[in-house]
Each structure stands twice: as structure tokens, then as C-alpha cells.
Amino acid sequence: MIRMITTFFGVGRLPAAPGTWGSLAALVIGWAAAHFVGVWLLAILTALSIVVGMWACIQDLADRPTEDPSEIVIDEVAGMWIALLFPAVAFAMRDMSMVWPGPIAAFLFFRLFDIKKPWLVGKADQRHDPIGVMLDDIWAGLFAGIATLVAAALYHIVLI
């Protein structure tokens, strides 16, 4: 059960780029939750992925506490859903359905910050413990969400 959570139902076991596949799966599920049900469901899923992901990482990495195995992608899911919350809330505040440019931008910014690991993302990644596994993607998700909103604002300013 714990491995199902940490690998996000086996997505983390894909042979190439499991983190990217985990982020992509989270993007599709998160977008569908916000689009078809509501932003509140995405917010609940995000909170659950953080809490349950943290618990599952602590359990899964108990015998190897200094590792960050590539098959663990629940951290990617939590980070992606955090990033996705920003455009989802922005669209909800305008009574609009969330369209693809916002989620795609959130995905691209999340992957950029998760791979390049600037500032707090890199500091969290240096922890080399189960909390660091989750925390670097939480920070990457926050930065990606903010960058998505800034990019959208700049895009609208250029069009005016």
C-alpha cells in the first residue's frame, strides 16, 4: 500500500523519467478535478497528497533514510497540484473554466524549478531525508504557481 502511494499507483515505476510522468499524471488528474468538479476538490487532493505523501515517504524510506529514489513520485504529484492551484483559483475567481494554457504553463514551470532546483528548492533537496523528498517539490510547486500567475499577467499586459 505504501509503495502504491509513493509510486502514485505505479507511475513511478515507468522506466524513463518517472518524475516527469508523475507530474504529467498529476496535471491531467488535477485539471480534471478542478474543471469537472471544482477547485475545492483540487485543494483537498493537494492537501491529502502532502500529508499522505509525507507519511508514506517516511514509511517507505525508513530503511534508507538518505535516499531519494526516482520511483517515488508522490512528491511530484503534490508539487504539481500546488502549482496547478494557482491558475485554478485565478480562473475560479473569474467564474471561468480552467483552460489549457494555464495548466501547461504550471507544468512547464514546475518541471523547470524541480529540475534546476533554485534557492529554497535546492536547500530542501539537500536535506537527504524523507521530509526533504517532499519539501523540494512543495517549494517547486509554489514557485511554479507564482511564475504561472506572473507570466499570465505579463501576457495580458503585452496584449493591451
Coordinates of N, CA and C in Angstrom, one line a residue:
M1 N 0.8 -1.2 0.0 CA 0.0 0.0 0.0 C 0.9 1.3 0.0
I2 N 1.9 1.3 0.8 CA 2.8 2.4 0.9 C 3.5 2.7 -0.4
R3 N 4.0 1.6 -1.1 CA 4.6 1.7 -2.4 C 3.6 2.2 -3.4
M4 N 2.4 1.8 -3.3 CA 1.4 2.3 -4.3 C 1.2 3.8 -4.1
I5 N 1.3 4.3 -2.9 CA 1.2 5.8 -2.7 C 2.4 6.5 -3.2
T6 N 3.6 6.0 -2.8 CA 4.8 6.7 -3.1 C 5.1 6.7 -4.6
T7 N 4.7 5.6 -5.3 CA 4.9 5.5 -6.7 C 3.7 6.0 -7.5
F8 N 2.7 6.6 -6.8 CA 1.5 7.1 -7.4 C 0.8 6.0 -8.3
F9 N 0.5 4.9 -7.7 CA -0.1 3.8 -8.3 C 0.7 3.2 -9.5
G10 N 2.0 3.2 -9.3 CA 2.9 2.6 -10.3 C 3.5 3.5 -11.3
V11 N 3.1 4.7 -11.4 CA 3.6 5.7 -12.4 C 5.1 5.8 -12.2
G12 N 5.6 5.8 -10.9 CA 7.0 6.0 -10.6 C 7.8 4.8 -11.1
R13 N 7.2 3.7 -11.5 CA 8.0 2.5 -11.9 C 8.2 2.5 -13.4
L14 N 7.7 3.6 -14.1 CA 8.0 3.7 -15.6 C 9.5 3.8 -15.8
P15 N 10.0 3.2 -16.8 CA 11.5 3.1 -16.9 C 12.2 4.5 -17.2
A16 N 11.6 5.4 -17.9 CA 12.3 6.6 -18.3 C 11.5 7.8 -17.7
A17 N 12.2 8.7 -17.0 CA 11.7 10.0 -16.4 C 10.5 9.8 -15.6
P18 N 10.5 9.0 -14.5 CA 9.3 8.8 -13.7 C 8.8 10.1 -13.1
G19 N 9.7 11.0 -12.7 CA 9.2 12.3 -12.1 C 8.4 13.1 -13.1
T20 N 8.8 13.1 -14.4 CA 8.0 13.8 -15.4 C 6.7 13.1 -15.6
W21 N 6.7 11.8 -15.7 CA 5.4 11.1 -15.9 C 4.5 11.3 -14.6
G22 N 5.1 11.3 -13.4 CA 4.3 11.6 -12.2 C 3.7 13.0 -12.3
S23 N 4.4 14.0 -12.7 CA 3.9 15.3 -12.9 C 2.8 15.4 -13.9
L24 N 3.0 14.7 -15.0 CA 2.1 14.7 -16.1 C 0.7 14.0 -15.7
A25 N 0.9 12.9 -15.0 CA -0.4 12.3 -14.5 C -1.1 13.2 -13.5
A26 N -0.3 13.8 -12.6 CA -0.9 14.8 -11.7 C -1.6 15.9 -12.4
L27 N -1.0 16.4 -13.5 CA -1.6 17.5 -14.2 C -2.9 17.1 -14.8
V28 N -3.0 16.0 -15.4 CA -4.3 15.6 -16.0 C -5.4 15.3 -14.9
I29 N -5.0 14.7 -13.9 CA -6.0 14.4 -12.8 C -6.4 15.7 -12.1
G30 N -5.4 16.5 -11.8 CA -5.7 17.8 -11.1 C -6.6 18.7 -12.0
W31 N -6.2 18.8 -13.3 CA -7.1 19.6 -14.2 C -8.5 19.1 -14.2
A32 N -8.6 17.8 -14.4 CA -10.0 17.2 -14.4 C -10.7 17.4 -13.2
A33 N -10.1 17.3 -12.0 CA -10.8 17.6 -10.7 C -11.3 19.0 -10.7
A34 N -10.4 20.0 -11.0 CA -10.8 21.4 -10.9 C -11.8 21.7 -12.0
H35 N -11.7 21.2 -13.2 CA -12.5 21.5 -14.3 C -13.9 20.9 -14.2
F36 N -14.0 19.7 -13.8 CA -15.3 19.0 -13.8 C -16.0 19.0 -12.5
V37 N -15.3 19.1 -11.4 CA -15.9 19.1 -10.1 C -15.8 20.5 -9.4
G38 N -14.5 21.0 -9.3 CA -14.3 22.3 -8.7 C -13.0 22.5 -8.1
V39 N -12.5 23.7 -7.9 CA -11.2 24.0 -7.3 C -11.1 23.4 -5.9
W40 N -12.2 23.3 -5.2 CA -12.2 22.8 -3.9 C -11.7 21.3 -3.9
L41 N -12.0 20.5 -4.9 CA -11.6 19.2 -4.9 C -10.0 19.1 -5.2
L42 N -9.5 20.0 -6.0 CA -8.1 20.1 -6.3 C -7.4 20.5 -5.0
A43 N -8.0 21.4 -4.2 CA -7.4 21.8 -2.9 C -7.3 20.7 -1.9
I44 N -8.4 19.9 -1.9 CA -8.4 18.7 -1.0 C -7.4 17.7 -1.4
L45 N -7.4 17.4 -2.7 CA -6.4 16.4 -3.2 C -5.0 16.9 -2.9
T46 N -4.7 18.2 -3.1 CA -3.4 18.7 -2.8 C -3.0 18.5 -1.4
A47 N -3.9 18.9 -0.5 CA -3.6 18.8 1.0 C -3.4 17.3 1.3
L48 N -4.2 16.4 0.8 CA -4.1 15.0 1.1 C -2.7 14.5 0.5
S49 N -2.4 14.9 -0.7 CA -1.1 14.4 -1.3 C 0.1 14.8 -0.4
I50 N 0.0 16.0 0.2 CA 1.1 16.5 1.0 C 1.2 15.7 2.3
V51 N 0.1 15.5 3.0 CA 0.0 14.8 4.3 C 0.3 13.4 4.1
V52 N -0.4 12.7 3.2 CA -0.3 11.3 3.0 C 1.1 11.0 2.4
G53 N 1.5 11.9 1.4 CA 2.8 11.7 0.8 C 4.0 11.8 1.8
M54 N 3.9 12.7 2.7 CA 4.9 12.9 3.8 C 4.9 11.6 4.6
W55 N 3.8 11.1 5.0 CA 3.7 9.9 5.9 C 4.3 8.7 5.1
A56 N 3.8 8.6 3.8 CA 4.3 7.4 3.0 C 5.8 7.5 2.8
C57 N 6.3 8.6 2.5 CA 7.8 8.7 2.3 C 8.5 8.4 3.6
I58 N 8.1 8.8 4.7 CA 8.7 8.5 6.0 C 8.7 6.9 6.1
Q59 N 7.6 6.3 5.9 CA 7.4 4.9 6.0 C 8.3 4.1 5.0
D60 N 8.2 4.6 3.7 CA 8.9 3.9 2.6 C 10.4 4.0 2.7
L61 N 10.9 5.1 3.2 CA 12.3 5.4 3.3 C 12.9 5.1 4.7
A62 N 12.2 4.4 5.6 CA 12.6 4.2 6.9 C 13.9 3.4 6.9
D63 N 14.1 2.4 6.0 CA 15.3 1.6 6.0 C 16.4 2.2 5.1
R64 N 16.1 3.3 4.4 CA 17.1 4.0 3.5 C 16.8 5.5 3.6
P65 N 17.0 6.1 4.8 CA 16.6 7.5 5.0 C 17.3 8.6 4.2
T66 N 18.5 8.2 3.7 CA 19.2 9.3 2.9 C 19.0 9.2 1.4
E67 N 18.1 8.4 1.0 CA 17.9 8.2 -0.5 C 16.7 9.0 -0.9
D68 N 16.7 9.3 -2.2 CA 15.5 9.9 -2.9 C 15.4 9.1 -4.2
P69 N 14.8 7.9 -4.1 CA 14.7 7.0 -5.2 C 13.8 7.6 -6.3
S70 N 14.1 7.4 -7.6 CA 13.4 8.0 -8.6 C 12.0 7.5 -8.7
E71 N 11.7 6.3 -8.2 CA 10.4 5.7 -8.3 C 9.4 6.4 -7.4
I72 N 9.9 7.2 -6.4 CA 9.0 7.9 -5.5 C 8.6 9.2 -6.2
V73 N 7.3 9.2 -6.6 CA 6.8 10.4 -7.4 C 5.6 11.1 -6.7
I74 N 5.2 10.6 -5.5 CA 4.1 11.3 -4.8 C 4.5 12.8 -4.5
D75 N 5.8 13.0 -4.4 CA 6.3 14.4 -4.2 C 6.0 15.2 -5.4
E76 N 6.2 14.6 -6.6 CA 5.9 15.3 -7.9 C 4.5 15.6 -8.0
V77 N 3.6 14.7 -7.6 CA 2.2 14.9 -7.6 C 1.8 16.1 -6.7
A78 N 2.3 16.1 -5.5 CA 1.9 17.2 -4.6 C 2.4 18.5 -5.1
G79 N 3.6 18.6 -5.6 CA 4.2 19.8 -6.2 C 3.4 20.3 -7.4
M80 N 3.0 19.4 -8.3 CA 2.3 19.7 -9.5 C 0.9 20.3 -9.1
W81 N 0.2 19.6 -8.1 CA -1.1 20.1 -7.7 C -1.0 21.5 -7.0
I82 N 0.1 21.7 -6.3 CA 0.3 23.0 -5.7 C 0.4 24.1 -6.8
A83 N 1.2 23.8 -7.8 CA 1.4 24.7 -9.0 C 0.1 24.9 -9.7
L84 N -0.7 23.9 -9.8 CA -2.0 23.9 -10.6 C -3.0 24.7 -9.8
L85 N -2.9 24.8 -8.5 CA -3.9 25.5 -7.7 C -3.9 27.0 -8.1
F86 N -2.8 27.5 -8.4 CA -2.7 29.0 -8.7 C -3.5 29.4 -9.9
P87 N -3.3 28.7 -11.1 CA -4.2 29.1 -12.2 C -5.7 28.7 -12.0
A88 N -5.9 27.6 -11.2 CA -7.3 27.1 -11.0 C -8.0 28.1 -10.1
V89 N -7.4 28.6 -9.1 CA -8.0 29.7 -8.3 C -8.3 30.9 -9.1
A90 N -7.3 31.3 -9.9 CA -7.4 32.5 -10.7 C -8.6 32.4 -11.7
F91 N -8.7 31.3 -12.3 CA -9.9 31.0 -13.2 C -11.2 31.0 -12.4
A92 N -11.2 30.4 -11.3 CA -12.4 30.3 -10.5 C -12.9 31.6 -10.0
M93 N -11.9 32.5 -9.7 CA -12.3 33.9 -9.3 C -13.0 34.7 -10.4
R94 N -12.7 34.3 -11.6 CA -13.4 35.0 -12.8 C -14.5 34.2 -13.3
D95 N -15.0 33.1 -12.6 CA -16.1 32.3 -13.0 C -15.8 31.7 -14.4
M96 N -14.6 31.3 -14.6 CA -14.2 30.7 -15.9 C -13.8 29.2 -15.6
S97 N -13.9 28.4 -16.6 CA -13.4 27.1 -16.6 C -11.9 27.2 -16.9
M98 N -11.1 26.3 -16.2 CA -9.6 26.4 -16.4 C -9.3 25.8 -17.8
V99 N -8.7 26.7 -18.6 CA -8.3 26.2 -20.0 C -6.8 25.9 -20.0
W100 N -6.4 25.2 -21.0 CA -5.1 24.5 -21.0 C -3.9 25.4 -20.9
P101 N -3.8 26.6 -21.5 CA -2.5 27.4 -21.3 C -2.1 27.5 -19.9
G102 N -3.0 27.8 -18.9 CA -2.6 27.9 -17.5 C -2.0 26.7 -17.0
P103 N -2.7 25.5 -17.1 CA -2.1 24.3 -16.6 C -0.8 23.9 -17.3
I104 N -0.7 24.1 -18.6 CA 0.5 23.7 -19.3 C 1.7 24.6 -18.7
A105 N 1.4 25.9 -18.6 CA 2.5 26.8 -18.0 C 2.9 26.3 -16.6
A106 N 1.9 25.9 -15.8 CA 2.2 25.5 -14.4 C 3.0 24.2 -14.5
F107 N 2.7 23.3 -15.4 CA 3.5 22.1 -15.6 C 4.9 22.4 -16.0
L108 N 5.1 23.3 -17.0 CA 6.4 23.6 -17.5 C 7.3 24.3 -16.5
F109 N 6.6 25.3 -15.7 CA 7.4 26.0 -14.7 C 7.7 25.0 -13.5
F110 N 6.8 24.1 -13.2 CA 7.1 23.1 -12.1 C 8.3 22.2 -12.5
R111 N 8.3 21.7 -13.8 CA 9.4 20.9 -14.2 C 10.7 21.7 -14.2
L112 N 10.7 22.9 -14.6 CA 11.9 23.8 -14.6 C 12.4 23.9 -13.2
F113 N 11.5 24.3 -12.2 CA 12.0 24.5 -10.9 C 12.4 23.2 -10.2
D114 N 11.7 22.1 -10.5 CA 12.1 20.8 -9.9 C 13.4 20.3 -10.5
I115 N 13.7 20.6 -11.7 CA 15.0 20.1 -12.3 C 16.2 21.0 -11.9
K116 N 16.0 22.3 -12.0 CA 17.0 23.3 -11.8 C 17.3 23.6 -10.3
K117 N 16.2 23.4 -9.5 CA 16.3 23.5 -8.0 C 16.9 24.8 -7.5
P118 N 16.3 25.9 -7.9 CA 16.8 27.2 -7.4 C 16.5 27.4 -5.9
W119 N 17.2 28.2 -5.2 CA 17.0 28.7 -3.9 C 16.5 27.7 -2.9
L120 N 15.3 27.9 -2.4 CA 14.7 27.0 -1.3 C 14.5 25.6 -1.8
V121 N 14.2 25.5 -3.1 CA 14.0 24.1 -3.7 C 15.3 23.3 -3.5
G122 N 16.5 23.9 -3.8 CA 17.8 23.3 -3.7 C 18.1 23.0 -2.2
K123 N 17.8 24.0 -1.3 CA 18.1 23.8 0.1 C 17.3 22.6 0.6
A124 N 16.0 22.5 0.2 CA 15.2 21.4 0.7 C 15.7 20.1 0.1
D125 N 16.2 20.1 -1.1 CA 16.7 18.9 -1.7 C 18.0 18.4 -1.1
Q126 N 18.7 19.3 -0.4 CA 20.0 18.9 0.2 C 19.7 18.2 1.6
R127 N 18.5 18.2 2.0 CA 18.2 17.6 3.3 C 18.5 16.1 3.3
H128 N 18.3 15.4 2.2 CA 18.6 14.0 2.1 C 17.8 13.2 3.2
D129 N 16.6 13.5 3.4 CA 15.7 12.7 4.3 C 14.3 12.7 3.7
P130 N 13.4 11.9 4.2 CA 12.0 11.9 3.6 C 11.3 13.2 3.6
I131 N 11.6 14.1 4.6 CA 10.9 15.4 4.5 C 11.5 16.2 3.4
G132 N 12.8 16.1 3.1 CA 13.4 16.8 2.0 C 12.9 16.3 0.7
V133 N 12.6 15.0 0.6 CA 12.0 14.5 -0.6 C 10.7 15.2 -1.0
M134 N 9.8 15.4 0.0 CA 8.6 16.1 -0.3 C 8.8 17.6 -0.4
L135 N 9.6 18.2 0.5 CA 9.7 19.6 0.6 C 10.3 20.3 -0.6
D136 N 11.2 19.7 -1.3 CA 11.7 20.4 -2.5 C 10.7 20.5 -3.6
D137 N 9.8 19.5 -3.7 CA 8.7 19.6 -4.7 C 7.6 20.6 -4.3
I138 N 7.4 20.7 -3.0 CA 6.4 21.7 -2.4 C 6.9 23.1 -2.8
W139 N 8.2 23.4 -2.6 CA 8.7 24.7 -2.9 C 8.7 24.9 -4.4
A140 N 9.0 23.9 -5.2 CA 9.0 24.0 -6.7 C 7.6 24.3 -7.1
G141 N 6.6 23.6 -6.5 CA 5.2 23.9 -6.9 C 4.8 25.3 -6.5
L142 N 5.2 25.8 -5.4 CA 4.9 27.2 -5.0 C 5.5 28.2 -6.0
F143 N 6.8 28.0 -6.3 CA 7.4 28.9 -7.3 C 6.8 28.8 -8.6
A144 N 6.4 27.6 -9.1 CA 5.8 27.4 -10.4 C 4.4 28.1 -10.4
G145 N 3.7 28.0 -9.4 CA 2.3 28.6 -9.3 C 2.5 30.1 -9.4
I146 N 3.4 30.7 -8.7 CA 3.6 32.1 -8.7 C 4.1 32.6 -10.1
A147 N 5.1 31.8 -10.7 CA 5.6 32.1 -12.0 C 4.5 32.0 -13.1
T148 N 3.6 31.1 -12.9 CA 2.4 31.0 -13.8 C 1.6 32.2 -13.8
L149 N 1.3 32.7 -12.6 CA 0.5 33.9 -12.5 C 1.2 35.2 -13.0
V150 N 2.5 35.2 -12.8 CA 3.3 36.4 -13.3 C 3.3 36.3 -14.8
A151 N 3.5 35.2 -15.4 CA 3.6 35.0 -16.8 C 2.2 35.4 -17.4
A152 N 1.1 35.0 -16.8 CA -0.2 35.3 -17.3 C -0.4 36.8 -17.2
A153 N 0.0 37.5 -16.2 CA -0.2 38.9 -16.0 C 0.6 39.6 -17.1
L154 N 1.9 39.2 -17.3 CA 2.7 39.8 -18.3 C 2.2 39.6 -19.7
Y155 N 1.6 38.5 -19.9 CA 1.0 38.2 -21.2 C -0.2 39.1 -21.5
H156 N -1.0 39.3 -20.5 CA -2.2 40.2 -20.6 C -1.7 41.7 -20.8
I157 N -0.6 42.1 -20.1 CA -0.1 43.4 -20.3 C 0.4 43.7 -21.7
V158 N 1.1 42.7 -22.3 CA 1.6 42.8 -23.6 C 0.5 42.9 -24.6
L159 N -0.6 42.2 -24.4 CA -1.8 42.2 -25.3 C -2.6 43.5 -25.3
I160 N -2.4 44.3 -24.2 CA -3.2 45.5 -24.1 C -2.7 46.6 -24.9

